Coordinates of C-alpha atoms and ligand atoms in Angstrom, one line a residue:
M1 CA 82.5 86.7 121.5
S2 CA 81.7 82.9 121.8
T3 CA 81.2 80.8 118.6
V4 CA 77.5 80.2 119.6
T5 CA 76.8 84.0 119.9
A6 CA 78.7 84.7 116.7
S7 CA 76.8 82.1 114.7
S8 CA 73.4 83.0 116.1
Q9 CA 74.1 86.7 115.2
R10 CA 75.1 85.6 111.7
E11 CA 71.6 84.0 111.3
H12 CA 70.0 87.4 111.9
R13 CA 69.4 89.3 108.7
V14 CA 70.9 92.7 108.4
T15 CA 68.1 95.3 107.9
T16 CA 68.0 99.1 107.4
R17 CA 67.0 99.4 111.1
S18 CA 69.9 97.3 112.3
L19 CA 72.3 99.5 110.4
L20 CA 70.8 102.6 112.0
R21 CA 71.3 100.9 115.4
R22 CA 74.9 100.2 114.5
K23 CA 75.5 103.9 113.9
R24 CA 73.8 104.8 117.2
Q25 CA 75.9 102.2 119.0
G26 CA 79.1 103.5 117.3
R27 CA 79.8 100.1 115.8
P28 CA 81.1 100.5 112.2
F29 CA 79.8 98.0 109.6
S30 CA 81.2 96.9 106.2
M31 CA 79.9 96.8 102.6
L32 CA 81.4 95.2 99.6
T33 CA 80.4 95.0 96.0
A34 CA 79.3 91.6 94.7
Y35 CA 78.2 90.6 91.3
D36 CA 77.8 86.8 91.4
V37 CA 76.7 84.0 93.7
T38 CA 80.3 82.7 94.3
F39 CA 81.6 85.9 95.9
A40 CA 78.2 86.8 97.4
R41 CA 78.3 83.5 99.4
I42 CA 81.9 84.0 100.5
F43 CA 81.3 87.6 101.6
D44 CA 78.0 86.8 103.3
Q45 CA 79.5 83.9 105.2
A46 CA 82.5 86.1 106.2
G47 CA 80.1 88.5 107.9
I48 CA 80.0 91.4 105.5
D49 CA 76.9 93.4 106.4
V50 CA 75.8 94.9 103.1
L51 CA 76.4 93.6 99.5
L52 CA 76.1 96.3 96.8
V53 CA 75.4 95.1 93.3
G54 CA 77.3 98.1 92.1
D55 CA 77.2 99.6 88.6
S56 CA 81.0 99.3 89.0
V57 CA 80.2 95.9 87.3
G58 CA 80.6 98.0 84.2
N59 CA 84.4 98.5 84.9
T60 CA 85.2 95.4 86.9
V61 CA 83.3 92.6 85.0
Q62 CA 82.2 94.1 81.7
G63 CA 85.5 95.8 80.8
H64 CA 84.0 99.3 80.1
E65 CA 85.9 102.5 80.8
N66 CA 83.2 103.8 83.1
T67 CA 79.8 102.8 84.6
L68 CA 77.7 104.7 82.0
P69 CA 76.8 101.8 79.7
V70 CA 75.4 99.5 82.5
T71 CA 71.7 98.8 82.1
V72 CA 68.8 98.1 84.6
D73 CA 68.5 94.6 83.1
E74 CA 72.2 93.9 83.7
I75 CA 72.1 95.0 87.3
I76 CA 68.9 92.9 87.9
Y77 CA 70.7 89.9 86.3
H78 CA 73.6 90.3 88.7
T79 CA 71.4 91.0 91.7
R80 CA 69.6 87.7 91.1
M81 CA 72.9 85.8 91.3
V82 CA 73.9 87.6 94.4
A83 CA 70.6 87.0 96.1
R84 CA 71.0 83.3 95.6
G85 CA 74.2 83.3 97.7
V86 CA 73.1 85.4 100.6
S87 CA 71.3 84.5 103.8
R88 CA 72.3 87.4 106.1
A89 CA 73.6 90.5 104.3
L90 CA 71.4 93.4 103.1
I91 CA 71.4 93.4 99.3
V92 CA 71.4 96.8 97.6
G93 CA 70.9 97.2 93.8
D94 CA 72.7 100.1 92.3
M95 CA 70.5 102.2 89.9
P96 CA 72.5 102.7 86.7
F97 CA 72.9 105.9 84.7
G98 CA 69.6 106.7 82.9
S99 CA 67.4 104.7 85.2
Y100 CA 66.3 107.5 87.5
Q101 CA 67.1 110.8 85.7
V102 CA 64.2 111.0 83.2
S103 CA 61.3 111.1 85.7
A104 CA 60.4 110.1 89.2
E105 CA 57.8 107.7 87.8
E106 CA 60.3 105.9 85.7
A107 CA 62.7 105.7 88.6
V108 CA 60.0 104.2 90.9
R109 CA 59.2 101.7 88.2
N110 CA 62.8 100.7 87.8
A111 CA 63.4 100.5 91.6
I112 CA 60.4 98.2 91.9
R113 CA 62.0 95.8 89.4
F114 CA 65.2 95.6 91.5
L115 CA 63.1 94.2 94.4
K116 CA 60.6 92.2 92.4
E117 CA 62.9 90.6 89.8
G118 CA 66.3 90.9 91.4
G119 CA 65.6 90.1 95.0
A120 CA 67.3 93.3 96.3
H121 CA 66.2 94.7 99.6
A122 CA 67.1 98.3 98.7
V123 CA 68.4 100.5 95.9
K124 CA 71.1 103.1 95.7
L125 CA 71.2 106.2 93.5
E126 CA 73.8 108.9 93.0
G127 CA 73.2 112.6 93.5
G128 CA 72.1 115.0 96.3
R129 CA 69.8 117.9 96.0
R130 CA 68.9 117.3 92.4
V131 CA 67.6 113.7 93.0
R132 CA 65.8 114.7 96.3
E133 CA 62.3 114.4 94.8
T134 CA 63.0 111.2 93.0
L135 CA 64.6 109.6 96.0
A136 CA 61.5 110.6 98.2
R137 CA 59.1 109.1 95.6
I138 CA 61.0 105.8 95.7
V139 CA 60.9 105.8 99.5
D140 CA 57.2 106.5 99.3
A141 CA 56.8 103.3 97.4
D142 CA 58.3 101.5 100.5
I143 CA 61.6 100.9 98.9
P144 CA 64.6 101.7 101.1
V145 CA 67.1 104.0 99.3
M146 CA 70.8 104.5 99.9
G147 CA 72.1 107.9 98.8
H148 CA 75.5 108.5 97.2
V149 CA 77.2 112.0 97.3
G150 CA 80.6 113.5 96.8
L151 CA 82.4 111.9 93.8
T152 CA 79.6 110.3 91.9
P153 CA 81.1 108.2 89.1
Q154 CA 78.0 108.5 86.8
S155 CA 78.7 112.3 86.6
I156 CA 82.2 111.6 85.2
H157 CA 81.7 113.9 82.1
A158 CA 80.0 116.6 84.1
M159 CA 82.8 116.6 86.7
G160 CA 85.5 116.5 84.0
G161 CA 87.0 113.2 85.4
Y162 CA 87.0 111.4 88.7
R163 CA 87.9 114.3 91.1
V164 CA 87.8 114.6 94.8
Q165 CA 84.8 116.7 95.8
G166 CA 84.1 119.0 98.7
R167 CA 87.4 120.9 98.8
G168 CA 87.3 124.6 99.7
D169 CA 84.4 126.4 101.4
R170 CA 82.0 126.3 98.4
G171 CA 82.8 122.6 97.7
R172 CA 82.4 121.7 101.4
E173 CA 79.0 123.4 101.5
R174 CA 77.8 121.8 98.3
V175 CA 78.5 118.2 99.6
L176 CA 77.1 119.0 103.0
E177 CA 73.9 120.3 101.5
D178 CA 73.7 117.3 99.2
A179 CA 74.0 115.0 102.2
L180 CA 71.3 116.8 104.2
A181 CA 69.0 116.7 101.1
V182 CA 69.4 113.0 100.8
E183 CA 68.7 112.5 104.5
A184 CA 65.7 114.7 104.4
A185 CA 64.3 112.8 101.4
G186 CA 64.2 109.7 103.5
A187 CA 67.4 107.7 102.6
F188 CA 68.4 105.0 105.1
A189 CA 72.1 105.4 104.5
L190 CA 74.5 107.5 102.5
V191 CA 77.7 106.7 100.6
L192 CA 80.3 109.4 100.8
E193 CA 82.8 109.0 98.0
G194 CA 86.0 110.9 97.3
V195 CA 85.7 113.7 99.9
P196 CA 88.2 115.0 102.4
A197 CA 88.2 112.9 105.7
E198 CA 87.4 116.0 107.7
L199 CA 84.3 116.8 105.7
A200 CA 83.2 113.1 106.0
R201 CA 83.6 113.4 109.8
E202 CA 81.4 116.6 109.8
I203 CA 78.7 115.0 107.7
T204 CA 78.8 111.8 109.8
A205 CA 78.3 113.8 113.0
T206 CA 75.5 115.9 111.4
V207 CA 73.3 113.3 109.8
A208 CA 71.3 110.7 111.7
I209 CA 71.7 108.1 109.0
P210 CA 74.8 105.9 108.7
T211 CA 77.5 107.2 106.3
I212 CA 79.4 104.7 104.3
G213 CA 82.8 105.9 103.1
I214 CA 84.9 105.1 100.1
G215 CA 87.9 107.4 99.8
A216 CA 86.3 109.4 102.7
G217 CA 88.6 108.6 105.6
V218 CA 88.1 106.7 108.9
H219 CA 85.3 108.7 110.5
C220 CA 82.4 107.3 108.6
D221 CA 80.0 104.9 110.2
A222 CA 80.9 102.2 107.7
Q223 CA 83.3 101.5 104.8
V224 CA 82.8 100.1 101.3
L225 CA 85.3 98.6 98.9
V226 CA 84.9 97.4 95.4
Q227 CA 85.5 93.6 95.4
H228 CA 88.2 93.7 92.7
D229 CA 90.2 96.2 94.7
L230 CA 89.9 94.2 97.9
L231 CA 91.0 91.0 96.2
G232 CA 93.7 92.3 93.8
L233 CA 91.7 91.5 90.7
S234 CA 92.0 94.9 89.0
D235 CA 94.9 96.2 86.9
W236 CA 95.5 98.9 89.5
T237 CA 94.3 99.7 93.0
P238 CA 93.2 103.3 93.7
S239 CA 95.2 105.0 96.5
F240 CA 92.1 105.1 98.8
A241 CA 91.6 101.3 98.6
K242 CA 93.5 98.6 100.4
Q243 CA 94.3 95.3 98.7
Y244 CA 93.7 92.5 101.2
A245 CA 94.6 89.6 98.9
N246 CA 96.1 89.1 95.5
L247 CA 93.8 86.7 93.8
G248 CA 94.9 88.0 90.5
S249 CA 98.4 86.7 90.8
L250 CA 97.2 83.4 92.4
A251 CA 94.8 82.9 89.4
S252 CA 97.6 83.7 86.9
Q253 CA 99.9 81.3 88.7
A254 CA 97.3 78.5 88.6
A255 CA 96.6 79.0 84.9
R256 CA 100.3 79.0 84.0
Q257 CA 100.9 75.8 85.9
F258 CA 97.8 74.2 84.3
A259 CA 99.1 75.2 80.8
E260 CA 102.6 73.8 81.6
E261 CA 101.2 70.5 83.0
V262 CA 99.0 70.0 79.9
A263 CA 102.0 70.7 77.6
D264 CA 104.1 68.2 79.6
R265 CA 101.3 65.6 79.8
K266 CA 101.4 65.8 83.6
F267 CA 97.7 66.6 83.8
P268 CA 95.4 64.7 84.0
G269 CA 97.1 62.2 86.3
D270 CA 95.7 58.7 87.0
E271 CA 93.7 60.1 89.9
H272 CA 91.9 62.5 87.6
S273 CA 91.1 59.7 85.0
Y274 CA 88.2 57.2 84.8
R275 CA 88.9 53.5 84.7
Ligands
KIV1 O1 79.2 100.8 92.0 C1 79.9 100.8 93.0 O2 80.8 100.0 93.2 C2 79.7 101.9 94.0 C3 80.6 101.9 95.1 C4 81.9 102.6 94.7 C5 80.0 102.6 96.3 O3 78.8 102.7 93.8

């Protein structure tokens, strides 16, 4: 592809319709989590198609053990930062635990805030059959919704830990029914997390909307990674993730060198000092 074509394509905003087209054309797309303007800008300019302001911010940025403490206000705060760095990618705000479970009305009200105050283009919520009506109500308010089935981290206590879902006949049926329910309710895309690759292949072939895999094998229409796993910024990398860079060790090296140079009076040099 020529540079001119690549850069003119970059100028076109990614939309829910263009993602659907990618599925039909058999052209996989990519999604990364982003929580601030710095990385949102880097990922957007690198051609990442979808930026998810994930509730994984609870683990990665806030230092919580799981995603449950994250609030709507916090996701909106991070979505605003991400929106300032993006000119092409589709921005999806993740609805945190407690923001869509109580009633469909409250869910719609919260989803509206993601678009109005955060600048998101769409929202994501976890669950299959049990969130079907809520999901449909948000779609009815003209807000695109991304579903999320399989291993749903907000259900950590109900699942008894982070466990691969969809194993065995009953498990397979459950995840498949959840995926179909989310599609029927009007979702524009579907995250498949922590399910066997063969089941993800079956769901991807069955639903018309794009599937976005994380720990779900290579047959999905798209893949998502958490920023901190991609960049080596976490204490550990889950087995399903691939670390493409080790920014953690680079940052540590830079900080050590800075500390040493301060101790040795090597920094600041003349070139860093005013005359
Ligand atoms: O919050 C998040 O990062 C997510 C991804 C794992 C899909 O939901």
